[in-house]
Coordinates of C-alpha atoms and ligand atoms in Angstrom, one line a residue:
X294 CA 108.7 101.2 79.5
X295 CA 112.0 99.6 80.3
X296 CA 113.8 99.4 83.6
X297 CA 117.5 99.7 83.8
X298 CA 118.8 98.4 86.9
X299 CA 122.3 96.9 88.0
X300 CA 123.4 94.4 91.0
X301 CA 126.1 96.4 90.9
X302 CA 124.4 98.6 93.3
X303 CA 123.9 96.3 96.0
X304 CA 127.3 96.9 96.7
X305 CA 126.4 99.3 99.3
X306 CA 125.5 97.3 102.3
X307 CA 125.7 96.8 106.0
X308 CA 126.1 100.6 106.9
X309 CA 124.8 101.6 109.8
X310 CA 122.9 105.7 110.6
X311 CA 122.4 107.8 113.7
X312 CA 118.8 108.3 113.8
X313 CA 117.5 110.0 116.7
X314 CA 120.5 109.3 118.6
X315 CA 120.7 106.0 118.1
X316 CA 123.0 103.8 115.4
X317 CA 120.4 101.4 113.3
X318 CA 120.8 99.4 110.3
X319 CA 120.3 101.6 107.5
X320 CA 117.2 102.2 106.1
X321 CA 118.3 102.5 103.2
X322 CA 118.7 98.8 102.0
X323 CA 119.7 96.5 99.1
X324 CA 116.4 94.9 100.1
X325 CA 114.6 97.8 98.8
X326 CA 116.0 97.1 95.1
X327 CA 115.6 93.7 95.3
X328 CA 111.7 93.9 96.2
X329 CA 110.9 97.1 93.6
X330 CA 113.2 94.7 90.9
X331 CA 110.4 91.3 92.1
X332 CA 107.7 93.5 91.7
X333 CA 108.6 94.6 88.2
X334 CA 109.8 91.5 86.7
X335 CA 106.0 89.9 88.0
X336 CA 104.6 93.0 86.1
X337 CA 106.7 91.9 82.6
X338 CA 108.8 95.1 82.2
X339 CA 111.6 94.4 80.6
X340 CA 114.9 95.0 82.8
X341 CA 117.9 95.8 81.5
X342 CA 121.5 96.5 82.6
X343 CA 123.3 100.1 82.7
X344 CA 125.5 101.3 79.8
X345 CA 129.4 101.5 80.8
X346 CA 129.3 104.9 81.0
X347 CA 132.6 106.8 81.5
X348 CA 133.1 108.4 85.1
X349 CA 133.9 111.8 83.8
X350 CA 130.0 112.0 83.0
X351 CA 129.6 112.3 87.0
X352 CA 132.0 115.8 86.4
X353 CA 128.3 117.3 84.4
X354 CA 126.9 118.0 87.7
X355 CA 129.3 117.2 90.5
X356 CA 132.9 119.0 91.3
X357 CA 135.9 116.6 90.8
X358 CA 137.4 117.3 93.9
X359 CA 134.2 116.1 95.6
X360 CA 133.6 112.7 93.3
X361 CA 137.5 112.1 94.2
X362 CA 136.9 112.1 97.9
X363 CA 133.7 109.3 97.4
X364 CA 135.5 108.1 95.4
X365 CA 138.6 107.3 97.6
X366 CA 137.2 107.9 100.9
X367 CA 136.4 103.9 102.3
X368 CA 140.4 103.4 101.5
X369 CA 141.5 106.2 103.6
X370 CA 139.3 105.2 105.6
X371 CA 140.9 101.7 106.3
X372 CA 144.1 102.8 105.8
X373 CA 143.6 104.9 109.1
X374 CA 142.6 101.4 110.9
X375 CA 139.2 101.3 110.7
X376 CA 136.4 99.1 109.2
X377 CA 132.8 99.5 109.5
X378 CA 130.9 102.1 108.2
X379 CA 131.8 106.1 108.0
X380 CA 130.0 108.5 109.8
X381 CA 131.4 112.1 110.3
X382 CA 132.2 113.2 113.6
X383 CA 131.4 117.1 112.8
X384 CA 130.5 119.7 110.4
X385 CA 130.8 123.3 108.6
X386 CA 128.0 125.5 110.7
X387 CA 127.8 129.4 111.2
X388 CA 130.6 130.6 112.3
X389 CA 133.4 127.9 111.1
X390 CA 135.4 128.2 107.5
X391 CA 133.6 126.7 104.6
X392 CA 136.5 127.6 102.4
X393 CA 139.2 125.2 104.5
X394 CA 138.8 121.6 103.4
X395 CA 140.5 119.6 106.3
X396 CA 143.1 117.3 104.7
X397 CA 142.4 114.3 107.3
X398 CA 139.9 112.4 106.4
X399 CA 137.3 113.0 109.5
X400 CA 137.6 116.7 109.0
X401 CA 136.5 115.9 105.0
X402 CA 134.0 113.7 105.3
X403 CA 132.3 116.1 107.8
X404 CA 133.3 118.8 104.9
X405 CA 131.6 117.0 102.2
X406 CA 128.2 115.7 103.9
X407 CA 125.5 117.0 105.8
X408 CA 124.0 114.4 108.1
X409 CA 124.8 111.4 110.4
X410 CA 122.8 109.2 108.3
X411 CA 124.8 108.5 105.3
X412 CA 127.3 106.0 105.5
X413 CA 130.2 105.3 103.5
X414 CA 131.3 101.5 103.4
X415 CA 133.6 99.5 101.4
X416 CA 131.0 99.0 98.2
X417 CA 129.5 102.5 98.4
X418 CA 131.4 104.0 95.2
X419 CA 131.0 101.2 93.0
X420 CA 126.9 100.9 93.8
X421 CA 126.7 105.1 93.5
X422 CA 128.6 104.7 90.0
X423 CA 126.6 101.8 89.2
X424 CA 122.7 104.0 90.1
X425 CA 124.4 106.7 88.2
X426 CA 124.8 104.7 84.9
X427 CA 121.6 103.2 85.5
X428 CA 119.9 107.0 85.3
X429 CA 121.8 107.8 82.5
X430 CA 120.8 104.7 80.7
X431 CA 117.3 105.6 81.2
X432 CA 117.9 109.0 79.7
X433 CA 119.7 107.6 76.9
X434 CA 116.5 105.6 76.1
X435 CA 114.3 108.7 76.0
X436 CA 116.6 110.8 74.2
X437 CA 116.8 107.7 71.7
X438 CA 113.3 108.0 71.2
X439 CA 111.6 105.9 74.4
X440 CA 108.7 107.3 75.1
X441 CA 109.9 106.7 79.1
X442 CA 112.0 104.4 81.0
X443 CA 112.9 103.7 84.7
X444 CA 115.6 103.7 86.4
X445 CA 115.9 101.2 89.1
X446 CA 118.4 103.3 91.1
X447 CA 119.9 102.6 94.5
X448 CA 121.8 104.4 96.5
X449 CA 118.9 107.2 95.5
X450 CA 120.2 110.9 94.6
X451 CA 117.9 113.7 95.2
X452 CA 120.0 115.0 98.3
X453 CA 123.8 114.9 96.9
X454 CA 124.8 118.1 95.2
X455 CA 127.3 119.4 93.4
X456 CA 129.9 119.4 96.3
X457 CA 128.2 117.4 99.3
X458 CA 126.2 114.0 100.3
X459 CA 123.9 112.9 102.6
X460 CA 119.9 112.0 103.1
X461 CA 121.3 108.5 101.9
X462 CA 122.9 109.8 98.5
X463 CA 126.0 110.0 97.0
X464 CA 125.4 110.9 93.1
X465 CA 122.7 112.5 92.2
X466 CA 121.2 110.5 89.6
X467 CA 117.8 112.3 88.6
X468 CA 120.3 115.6 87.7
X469 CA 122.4 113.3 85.7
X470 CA 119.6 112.4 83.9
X471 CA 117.9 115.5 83.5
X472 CA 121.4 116.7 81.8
X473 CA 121.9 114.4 79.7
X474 CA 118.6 115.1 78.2
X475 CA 119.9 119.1 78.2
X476 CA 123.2 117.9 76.2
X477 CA 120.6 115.4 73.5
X478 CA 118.1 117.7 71.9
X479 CA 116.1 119.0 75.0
X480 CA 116.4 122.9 75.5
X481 CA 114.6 122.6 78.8
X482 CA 113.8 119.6 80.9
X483 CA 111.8 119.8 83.8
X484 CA 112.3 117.8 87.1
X485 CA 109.3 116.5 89.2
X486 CA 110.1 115.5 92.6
X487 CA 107.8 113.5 94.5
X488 CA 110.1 112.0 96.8
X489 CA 108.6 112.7 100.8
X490 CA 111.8 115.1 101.3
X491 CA 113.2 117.8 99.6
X492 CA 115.0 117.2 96.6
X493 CA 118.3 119.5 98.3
X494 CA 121.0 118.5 96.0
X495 CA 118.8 118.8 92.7
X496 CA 117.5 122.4 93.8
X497 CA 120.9 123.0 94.5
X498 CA 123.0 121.6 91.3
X499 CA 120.2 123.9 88.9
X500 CA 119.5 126.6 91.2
X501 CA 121.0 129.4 89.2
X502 CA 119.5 127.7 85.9
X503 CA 116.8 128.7 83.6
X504 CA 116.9 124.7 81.5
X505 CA 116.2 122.8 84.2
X506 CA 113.0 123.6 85.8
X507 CA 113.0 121.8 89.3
X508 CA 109.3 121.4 91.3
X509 CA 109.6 119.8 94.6
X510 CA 106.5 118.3 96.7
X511 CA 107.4 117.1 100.2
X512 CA 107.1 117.6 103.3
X513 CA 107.6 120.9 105.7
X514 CA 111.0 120.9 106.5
X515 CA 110.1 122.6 109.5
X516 CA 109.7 119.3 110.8
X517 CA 110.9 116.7 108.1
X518 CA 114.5 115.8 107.0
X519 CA 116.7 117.8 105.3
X520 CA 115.2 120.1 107.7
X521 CA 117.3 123.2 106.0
X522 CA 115.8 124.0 102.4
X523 CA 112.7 123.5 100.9
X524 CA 110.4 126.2 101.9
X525 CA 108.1 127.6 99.6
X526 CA 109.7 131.2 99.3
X527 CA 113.0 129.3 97.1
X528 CA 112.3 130.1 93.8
X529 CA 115.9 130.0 92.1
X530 CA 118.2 132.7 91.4
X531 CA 119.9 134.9 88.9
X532 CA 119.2 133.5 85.6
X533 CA 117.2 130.5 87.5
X534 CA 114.9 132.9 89.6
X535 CA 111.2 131.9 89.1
X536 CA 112.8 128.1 87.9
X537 CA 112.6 126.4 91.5
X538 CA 109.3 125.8 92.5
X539 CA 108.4 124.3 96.0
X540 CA 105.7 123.1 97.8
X541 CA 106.0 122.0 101.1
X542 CA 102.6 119.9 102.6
X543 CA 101.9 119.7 106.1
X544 CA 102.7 115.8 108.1
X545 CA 99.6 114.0 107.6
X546 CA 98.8 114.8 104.0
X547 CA 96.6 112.4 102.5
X548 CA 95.5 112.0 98.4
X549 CA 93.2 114.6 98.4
X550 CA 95.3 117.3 100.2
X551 CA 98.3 115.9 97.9
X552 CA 96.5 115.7 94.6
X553 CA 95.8 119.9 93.9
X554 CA 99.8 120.0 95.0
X555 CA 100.2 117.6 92.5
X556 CA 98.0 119.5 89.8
X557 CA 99.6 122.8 90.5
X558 CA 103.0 120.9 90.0
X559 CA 102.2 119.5 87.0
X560 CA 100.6 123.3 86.1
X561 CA 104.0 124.9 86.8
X562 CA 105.6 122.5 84.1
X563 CA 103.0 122.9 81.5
X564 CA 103.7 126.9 81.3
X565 CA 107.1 126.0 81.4
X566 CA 106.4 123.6 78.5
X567 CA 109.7 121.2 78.5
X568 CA 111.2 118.8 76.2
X569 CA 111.4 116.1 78.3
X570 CA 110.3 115.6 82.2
X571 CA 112.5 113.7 84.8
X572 CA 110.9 112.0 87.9
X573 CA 112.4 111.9 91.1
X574 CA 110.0 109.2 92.2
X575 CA 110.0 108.4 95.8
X576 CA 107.4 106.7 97.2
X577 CA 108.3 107.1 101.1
X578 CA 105.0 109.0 101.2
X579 CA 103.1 105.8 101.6
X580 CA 101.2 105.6 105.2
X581 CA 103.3 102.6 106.4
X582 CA 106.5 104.0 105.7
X583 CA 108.9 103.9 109.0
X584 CA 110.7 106.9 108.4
X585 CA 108.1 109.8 107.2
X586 CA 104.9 111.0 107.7
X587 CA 102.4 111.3 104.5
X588 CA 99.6 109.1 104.4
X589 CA 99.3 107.8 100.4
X590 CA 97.4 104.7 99.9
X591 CA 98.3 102.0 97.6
X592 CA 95.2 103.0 95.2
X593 CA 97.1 106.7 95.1
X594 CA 100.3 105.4 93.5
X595 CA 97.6 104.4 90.2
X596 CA 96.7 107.8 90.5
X597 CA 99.9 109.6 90.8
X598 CA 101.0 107.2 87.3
X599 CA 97.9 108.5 85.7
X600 CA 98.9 112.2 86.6
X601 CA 102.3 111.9 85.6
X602 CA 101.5 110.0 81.8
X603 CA 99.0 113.0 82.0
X604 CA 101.6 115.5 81.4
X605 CA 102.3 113.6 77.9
X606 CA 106.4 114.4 77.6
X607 CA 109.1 112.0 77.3
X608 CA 109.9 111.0 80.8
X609 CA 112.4 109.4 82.9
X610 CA 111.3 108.0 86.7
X611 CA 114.5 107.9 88.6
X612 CA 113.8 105.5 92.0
X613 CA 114.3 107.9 94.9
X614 CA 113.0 107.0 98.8
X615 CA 110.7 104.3 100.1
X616 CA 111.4 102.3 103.1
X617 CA 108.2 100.1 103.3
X618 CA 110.5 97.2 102.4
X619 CA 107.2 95.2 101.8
X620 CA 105.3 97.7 99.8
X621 CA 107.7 99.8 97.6
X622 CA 107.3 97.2 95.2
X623 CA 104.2 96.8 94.4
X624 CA 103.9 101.0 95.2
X625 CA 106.5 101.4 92.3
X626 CA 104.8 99.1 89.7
X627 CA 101.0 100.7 90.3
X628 CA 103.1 104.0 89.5
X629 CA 104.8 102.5 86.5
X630 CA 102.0 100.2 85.2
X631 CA 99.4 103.3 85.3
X632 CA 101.9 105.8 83.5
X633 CA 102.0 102.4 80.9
X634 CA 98.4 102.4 80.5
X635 CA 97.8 106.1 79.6
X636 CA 100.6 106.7 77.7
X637 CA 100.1 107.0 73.7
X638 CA 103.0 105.8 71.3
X639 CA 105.3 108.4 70.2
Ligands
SP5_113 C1 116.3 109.5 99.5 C2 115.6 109.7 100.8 O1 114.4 109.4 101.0 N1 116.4 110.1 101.9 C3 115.8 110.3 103.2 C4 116.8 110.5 104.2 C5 116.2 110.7 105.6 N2 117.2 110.5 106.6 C6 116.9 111.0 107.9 C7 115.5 110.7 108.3 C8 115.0 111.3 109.6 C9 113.7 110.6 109.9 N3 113.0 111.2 111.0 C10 112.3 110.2 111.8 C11 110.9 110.2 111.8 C12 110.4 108.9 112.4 N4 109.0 108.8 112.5
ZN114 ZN1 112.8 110.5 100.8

């Protein structure tokens, strides 16, 4: 399969999170692209850049007002006298207006985010454009006939919505992919999410959709980040009831306590029987990652590539978490050069 991936998207440094009360570098680093990029170029894949897509395509599953503020947020930002990175200084909770988007520009960041641990900083928009074109690519390739591609994607996606960011995304990548696949001959695409956290923003964006099937393994928000949604009993609604389908594993989860998830994942997508299958492929459930709590093996990472080829659809691995700067290469590329290995040609 091919990799799309931009330098573009290394943009986005420097920025600094709250994490336990404390502001650290951010985990989530250009380092992380440039070691899962290494790994892949050893392996032979062929990398290519992103198409130019146009910026209306982020309007498919984001709201405009929302892609404006990213979009001009560092500027006001600066303009106001500062430099650094933004962090929000409050938020929406029970009992406050949602429907009131403060026109100063601490009011809307804490408006259109969710956590402390998302910064914006002067590159952010450019390398969020930049991962976004690098998942549509990778869709384009599949819906072009590919049997599967990768995108290399960085800032990651899973927990921006339609309206909001945070949980170290802007864009939401994987459900740019999935619809591009909807509007290039798929009736219904599934999306796999194997990041360690809840995919928040994709459940959200298809939530009332019956063509996007979205099937979340992570772990218990009870205890693990975004600590809000994600339990078990969220299963869509309206037209989408019965298309969100989540499973939630306890801290501590190894292969074998991971793999039936996995198989009753990869079940739920089979009755569903899509045209194409989108990845959300984290792989922050690795035992020496800093920031979670699963305890995958590097062996596991062949295994989860052999499961996923297994399901035999088109498929498109969007690059979520991972924060084992020395691992997630070589983490990503067992996942990738398995799915290789057992895939047929179209
Ligand atoms: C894409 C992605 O993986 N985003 C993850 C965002 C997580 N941000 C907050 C993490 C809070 C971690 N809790 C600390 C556990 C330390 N052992
Ligand atoms: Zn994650």
């Amino acid at each position: 399969m091919r990799v799309i991936y931009s330098p573009l998207q290394c943009r986005h440094d420097g920025g600094v999170e709250m994490h336990r009360g404390a502001l650290l570098p951010s985990f989530e680093s250009p380092a992380r692209a440039h070691t899962i990029l290494a790994a892949l170029q050893r392996g032979g894949f062929e990398v290519l850049p992103p198409r130019d897509w146009p910026e209306s395509r982020l309007l498919e599953v984001h709201d405009a007002e929302f892609v404006e503020f990213l979009r001009n947020a560092y500027s006001r930002w600066t303009a106001g006298g500062r430099d650094g990175s933004m962090l929000p200084s409050g938020f929406p909770a029970r009992g406050l207006r949602q429907d009131r988007r403060p026109s100063g520009i601490h009011g809307a960041l804490g408006y259109y985010t969710f956590d402390a641990s998302t910064p914006i900083v002067a590159g952010t928009w450019d390398a969020a454009v930049a991962a976004a074109r690098c998942a549509l690519t990778a869709a384009a390739l599949v819906a072009e006939g590919d049997s599967a591609a990768y995108a290399l994607c960085r800032p990651p996606g899973h927990h921006a919505g339609r309206s909001f960011f945070g949980g170290y995304c802007y864009l939401n990548n994987a459900a740019l992919a999935a619809q591009h696949l909807r509007n290039h001959g798929c009736a219904r695409v599934a999306v796999l999410d194997v990041d360690y956290h809840h995919g928040n923003g994709t459940q959200e964006i298809f939530w009332e959709r019956e063509d996007v099937l979205f099937v979340s393994l992570h772990a218990t928000p009870e205890s693990e980040y975004p600590y809000f949604l994600g339990y078990a009993d969220e299963r869509g609604a309206g037209r989408g009831e019965g298309y969100t389908v989540n499973l939630p594993l306890p801290l501590g989860t190894r292969w074998h306590e991971y793999r039936p998830a996995l198989d009753a994942a990869l079940d739920a997508i089979a009755r569903y029987a899509p045209d194409a299958l989108v990845v959300s492929l984290g792989v922050d459930t690795f035992e020496a990652d800093p920031i979670s709590g699963f305890k995958l093996t590097e062996p596991d990472y062949s295994e989860l590539g052999d499961c996923l080829a297994a399901a035999r659809l088109p498929t498109v691995l969007v690059q979520e978490g991972g924060y084992a700067i020395a691992e997630i290469g070589a983490n990503v590329a067992r996942v990738l050069g398995a799915f290789e290995t057992n895939t047929l040609r179209r």
